[in-house]
PDB file of C-alpha atoms in Angstrom:
ATOM      1  CA  MET U  26      73.686  46.555 -14.626  1.00  0.00           C
ATOM      2  CA  ALA U  27      73.079  43.639 -12.451  1.00  0.00           C
ATOM      3  CA  LEU U  28      70.749  43.455  -9.555  1.00  0.00           C
ATOM      4  CA  SER U  29      72.432  42.676  -6.345  1.00  0.00           C
ATOM      5  CA  ARG U  30      69.427  41.188  -4.666  1.00  0.00           C
ATOM      6  CA  PRO U  31      66.341  39.452  -5.967  1.00  0.00           C
ATOM      7  CA  ILE U  32      63.104  41.316  -6.069  1.00  0.00           C
ATOM      8  CA  SER U  33      60.524  39.888  -3.702  1.00  0.00           C
ATOM      9  CA  LEU U  34      56.900  40.614  -4.196  1.00  0.00           C
ATOM     10  CA  PRO U  35      54.701  41.120  -1.159  1.00  0.00           C
ATOM     11  CA  ARG U  36      52.929  37.894  -0.253  1.00  0.00           C
ATOM     12  CA  SER U  37      49.254  37.972   0.387  1.00  0.00           C
ATOM     13  CA  PRO U  38      47.873  35.635   3.009  1.00  0.00           C
ATOM     14  CA  ALA U  39      46.540  32.402   1.520  1.00  0.00           C
ATOM     15  CA  ARG U  40      42.810  32.572   1.118  1.00  0.00           C
ATOM     16  CA  TYR U  41      40.902  29.469   0.373  1.00  0.00           C
ATOM     17  CA  ARG U  42      37.393  30.022  -0.831  1.00  0.00           C
ATOM     18  CA  PHE U  43      34.852  27.301  -0.208  1.00  0.00           C
ATOM     19  CA  VAL U  44      31.945  27.597  -2.636  1.00  0.00           C
ATOM     20  CA  LEU U  45      28.672  26.165  -1.298  1.00  0.00           C
ATOM     21  CA  THR U  46      26.688  26.282  -4.550  1.00  0.00           C
ATOM     22  CA  PRO U  47      27.648  22.765  -5.808  1.00  0.00           C
ATOM     23  CA  LEU U  48      26.926  21.319  -2.362  1.00  0.00           C
ATOM     24  CA  ALA U  49      23.484  22.934  -2.295  1.00  0.00           C
ATOM     25  CA  ASP U  50      22.748  21.633  -5.806  1.00  0.00           C
ATOM     26  CA  ALA U  51      23.693  18.100  -4.795  1.00  0.00           C
ATOM     27  CA  MET U  52      21.544  18.302  -1.651  1.00  0.00           C
ATOM     28  CA  PHE U  53      18.500  19.459  -3.624  1.00  0.00           C
ATOM     29  CA  GLN U  54      18.981  16.649  -6.130  1.00  0.00           C
ATOM     30  CA  LEU U  55      19.143  14.113  -3.301  1.00  0.00           C
ATOM     31  CA  LEU U  56      16.060  15.635  -1.701  1.00  0.00           C
ATOM     32  CA  ILE U  57      14.085  15.363  -4.934  1.00  0.00           C
ATOM     33  CA  PHE U  58      15.275  11.780  -5.488  1.00  0.00           C
ATOM     34  CA  PHE U  59      14.238  10.619  -2.028  1.00  0.00           C
ATOM     35  CA  MET U  60      10.902  12.435  -2.201  1.00  0.00           C
ATOM     36  CA  LEU U  61      10.040  10.728  -5.486  1.00  0.00           C
ATOM     37  CA  SER U  62      11.190   7.286  -4.415  1.00  0.00           C
ATOM     38  CA  SER U  63       9.519   7.169  -0.992  1.00  0.00           C
ATOM     39  CA  ASN U  64       6.030   6.015  -0.054  1.00  0.00           C
ATOM     40  CA  LEU U  65       3.851   8.733   1.376  1.00  0.00           C
ATOM     41  CA  ALA U  66       1.082   6.526   2.793  1.00  0.00           C
ATOM     42  CA  PRO U  67       1.325   3.151   4.508  1.00  0.00           C
ATOM     43  CA  TYR U  68      -0.276   0.310   2.592  1.00  0.00           C
ATOM     44  CA  SER U  69      -2.741  -0.353   5.387  1.00  0.00           C
ATOM     45  CA  LEU U  70      -4.356   3.058   4.795  1.00  0.00           C
ATOM     46  CA  LEU U  71      -4.919   2.628   1.045  1.00  0.00           C
ATOM     47  CA  THR U  72      -8.504   2.400  -0.153  1.00  0.00           C
ATOM     48  CA  ILE U  73      -9.748  -0.735  -1.845  1.00  0.00           C
ATOM     49  CA  ARG U  74     -11.358  -0.496  -5.256  1.00  0.00           C
ATOM     50  CA  SER U  75     -12.960  -3.199  -7.337  1.00  0.00           C
ATOM     51  CA  GLY U  76     -11.442  -4.153 -10.661  1.00  0.00           C
ATOM     52  CA  VAL U  77     -10.844  -7.079 -12.968  1.00  0.00           C
ATOM     53  CA  THR U  78      -9.390 -10.225 -11.461  1.00  0.00           C
ATOM     54  CA  GLY U  79      -6.319 -12.008 -12.762  1.00  0.00           C
ATOM     55  CA  GLU U  80      -8.419 -14.565 -14.660  1.00  0.00           C
ATOM     56  CA  GLU U  81     -10.368 -11.854 -16.461  1.00  0.00           C
ATOM     57  CA  ALA U  82      -7.252  -9.831 -17.278  1.00  0.00           C
ATOM     58  CA  GLY U  83      -5.500 -12.806 -18.904  1.00  0.00           C
ATOM     59  CA  THR U  84      -8.266 -13.824 -21.336  1.00  0.00           C
ATOM     60  CA  ASP U  85      -7.721 -13.491 -25.048  1.00  0.00           C
ATOM     61  CA  THR U  86     -11.324 -12.548 -25.771  1.00  0.00           C
ATOM     62  CA  GLY U  87     -10.686  -8.924 -24.928  1.00  0.00           C
ATOM     63  CA  ALA U  88     -12.140  -6.762 -22.230  1.00  0.00           C
ATOM     64  CA  GLN U  89     -15.277  -8.175 -20.654  1.00  0.00           C
ATOM     65  CA  ASP U  90     -17.906  -6.190 -18.843  1.00  0.00           C
ATOM     66  CA  PRO U  91     -17.979  -7.351 -15.195  1.00  0.00           C
ATOM     67  CA  VAL U  92     -21.726  -6.635 -15.002  1.00  0.00           C
ATOM     68  CA  ASP U  93     -22.465  -9.334 -17.597  1.00  0.00           C
ATOM     69  CA  GLN U  94     -20.620 -12.020 -15.663  1.00  0.00           C
ATOM     70  CA  GLN U  95     -22.758 -14.085 -13.330  1.00  0.00           C
ATOM     71  CA  PRO U  96     -21.213 -15.445 -10.123  1.00  0.00           C
ATOM     72  CA  ALA U  97     -21.027 -19.175  -9.629  1.00  0.00           C
ATOM     73  CA  PRO U  98     -24.060 -20.636  -7.833  1.00  0.00           C
ATOM     74  CA  LEU U  99     -23.486 -20.868  -4.127  1.00  0.00           C
ATOM     75  CA  GLY U 100     -24.881 -23.266  -1.562  1.00  0.00           C
ATOM     76  CA  GLN U 101     -24.949 -21.440   1.750  1.00  0.00           C
ATOM     77  CA  VAL U 102     -23.914 -17.808   1.563  1.00  0.00           C
ATOM     78  CA  ALA U 103     -22.764 -15.792   4.565  1.00  0.00           C
ATOM     79  CA  ILE U 104     -22.440 -12.025   4.295  1.00  0.00           C
ATOM     80  CA  TRP U 105     -19.720 -10.452   6.410  1.00  0.00           C
ATOM     81  CA  ASN U 106     -19.318  -6.687   6.713  1.00  0.00           C
ATOM     82  CA  VAL U 107     -15.667  -5.727   7.204  1.00  0.00           C
ATOM     83  CA  ASP U 108     -15.254  -2.518   9.201  1.00  0.00           C
ATOM     84  CA  ALA U 109     -12.196  -0.926  10.768  1.00  0.00           C
ATOM     85  CA  GLY U 110     -10.986  -3.456  13.330  1.00  0.00           C
ATOM     86  CA  ASN U 111     -14.083  -5.666  13.386  1.00  0.00           C
ATOM     87  CA  VAL U 112     -16.436  -7.832  11.356  1.00  0.00           C
ATOM     88  CA  VAL U 113     -20.240  -7.747  11.489  1.00  0.00           C
ATOM     89  CA  VAL U 114     -21.756 -11.198  10.962  1.00  0.00           C
ATOM     90  CA  GLY U 115     -25.506 -11.676  11.217  1.00  0.00           C
ATOM     91  CA  GLY U 116     -25.948  -8.346  12.973  1.00  0.00           C
ATOM     92  CA  GLN U 117     -23.372  -9.164  15.646  1.00  0.00           C
ATOM     93  CA  GLN U 118     -20.023  -7.420  15.842  1.00  0.00           C
ATOM     94  CA  PHE U 119     -16.907  -9.581  16.275  1.00  0.00           C
ATOM     95  CA  GLY U 120     -13.250  -8.702  16.680  1.00  0.00           C
ATOM     96  CA  PHE U 121     -10.490 -10.157  14.553  1.00  0.00           C
ATOM     97  CA  ASP U 122      -9.413 -12.457  17.393  1.00  0.00           C
ATOM     98  CA  VAL U 123     -12.418 -14.784  16.859  1.00  0.00           C
ATOM     99  CA  LEU U 124     -12.307 -14.905  13.056  1.00  0.00           C
ATOM    100  CA  SER U 125     -10.698 -18.342  12.954  1.00  0.00           C
ATOM    101  CA  ASP U 126     -13.514 -19.736  15.127  1.00  0.00           C
ATOM    102  CA  LEU U 127     -16.152 -18.178  12.867  1.00  0.00           C
ATOM    103  CA  ALA U 128     -14.451 -19.534   9.757  1.00  0.00           C
ATOM    104  CA  SER U 129     -14.138 -23.054  11.161  1.00  0.00           C
ATOM    105  CA  ALA U 130     -17.816 -23.022  12.235  1.00  0.00           C
ATOM    106  CA  LEU U 131     -18.835 -21.919   8.741  1.00  0.00           C
ATOM    107  CA  ASN U 132     -16.551 -24.486   7.104  1.00  0.00           C
ATOM    108  CA  ASN U 133     -18.456 -27.321   8.824  1.00  0.00           C
ATOM    109  CA  ASN U 134     -21.249 -26.734   6.298  1.00  0.00           C
ATOM    110  CA  ASP U 135     -20.609 -28.042   2.789  1.00  0.00           C
ATOM    111  CA  ASP U 136     -20.486 -25.526  -0.087  1.00  0.00           C
ATOM    112  CA  ALA U 137     -20.089 -22.639   2.323  1.00  0.00           C
ATOM    113  CA  ALA U 138     -19.361 -19.302   0.694  1.00  0.00           C
ATOM    114  CA  ILE U 139     -18.748 -15.839   2.043  1.00  0.00           C
ATOM    115  CA  ILE U 140     -19.408 -12.444   0.554  1.00  0.00           C
ATOM    116  CA  LEU U 141     -17.188  -9.820   2.195  1.00  0.00           C
ATOM    117  CA  VAL U 142     -18.684  -6.341   2.071  1.00  0.00           C
ATOM    118  CA  VAL U 143     -15.804  -3.945   2.649  1.00  0.00           C
ATOM    119  CA  ARG U 144     -16.903  -0.680   4.240  1.00  0.00           C
ATOM    120  CA  ASN U 145     -15.211   2.659   3.568  1.00  0.00           C
ATOM    121  CA  GLU U 146     -13.632   2.713   7.027  1.00  0.00           C
ATOM    122  CA  ALA U 147     -11.876  -0.640   6.474  1.00  0.00           C
ATOM    123  CA  THR U 148      -8.199  -0.635   5.571  1.00  0.00           C
ATOM    124  CA  VAL U 149      -6.192  -3.043   3.468  1.00  0.00           C
ATOM    125  CA  GLN U 150      -4.805  -4.592   6.649  1.00  0.00           C
ATOM    126  CA  ASP U 151      -8.346  -5.297   7.909  1.00  0.00           C
ATOM    127  CA  LEU U 152      -9.273  -7.076   4.683  1.00  0.00           C
ATOM    128  CA  SER U 153      -5.984  -8.971   4.679  1.00  0.00           C
ATOM    129  CA  SER U 154      -6.574 -10.179   8.241  1.00  0.00           C
ATOM    130  CA  VAL U 155     -10.067 -11.419   7.368  1.00  0.00           C
ATOM    131  CA  LEU U 156      -8.871 -13.190   4.209  1.00  0.00           C
ATOM    132  CA  GLU U 157      -6.012 -14.837   6.114  1.00  0.00           C
ATOM    133  CA  ALA U 158      -8.375 -16.115   8.803  1.00  0.00           C
ATOM    134  CA  LEU U 159     -10.772 -17.480   6.172  1.00  0.00           C
ATOM    135  CA  ALA U 160      -7.945 -19.203   4.302  1.00  0.00           C
ATOM    136  CA  SER U 161      -6.677 -20.820   7.502  1.00  0.00           C
ATOM    137  CA  GLY U 162     -10.245 -21.924   8.276  1.00  0.00           C
ATOM    138  CA  GLY U 163     -10.520 -23.716   4.920  1.00  0.00           C
ATOM    139  CA  ILE U 164     -13.013 -21.368   3.253  1.00  0.00           C
ATOM    140  CA  GLU U 165     -12.205 -21.195  -0.444  1.00  0.00           C
ATOM    141  CA  ASN U 166     -15.283 -19.576  -1.966  1.00  0.00           C
ATOM    142  CA  ILE U 167     -14.943 -15.874  -1.136  1.00  0.00           C
ATOM    143  CA  GLN U 168     -16.327 -12.903  -3.008  1.00  0.00           C
ATOM    144  CA  ILE U 169     -15.443  -9.300  -2.192  1.00  0.00           C
ATOM    145  CA  ALA U 170     -17.881  -6.448  -2.701  1.00  0.00           C
ATOM    146  CA  GLY U 171     -17.517  -2.737  -2.046  1.00  0.00           C
ATOM    147  CA  GLY U 172     -19.630  -1.214   0.663  1.00  0.00           C
ATOM    148  CA  PRO U 173     -21.831   1.858   0.380  1.00  0.00           C
ATOM    149  CA  SER U 174     -19.998   5.028  -0.503  1.00  0.00           C
TER     150      SER U 174
END
């Protein structure tokens, strides 16, 4: 017995299923990667803390207590208070625009030294601006101290 015509099965419409689970997994992995690799705070808003300097960290004698170390003797010492956006010198408040003039006036005296007292409100950018102005003014003897907390 031979079949005269071929048997055709009913065709179902083509259904393509798009699974979103692998896409969601990849998106969460990217989200975690970018969250861990990004900076959450700008560097200018970071607080400044005292620590060992590069010379002290590279010594072979081991860890030294910073309290036992005496600063080098200074000739004329100026104390500058670094606040947010300004500097207080001798009780007068100056903006960062006149720092180069202050540094050049102080550099006229031999053995001039500056102690920068960084207040809590000061940012890293404020300290960087002051140090840049002092370096351009030729002041080489600079010490940095933390302000009152």
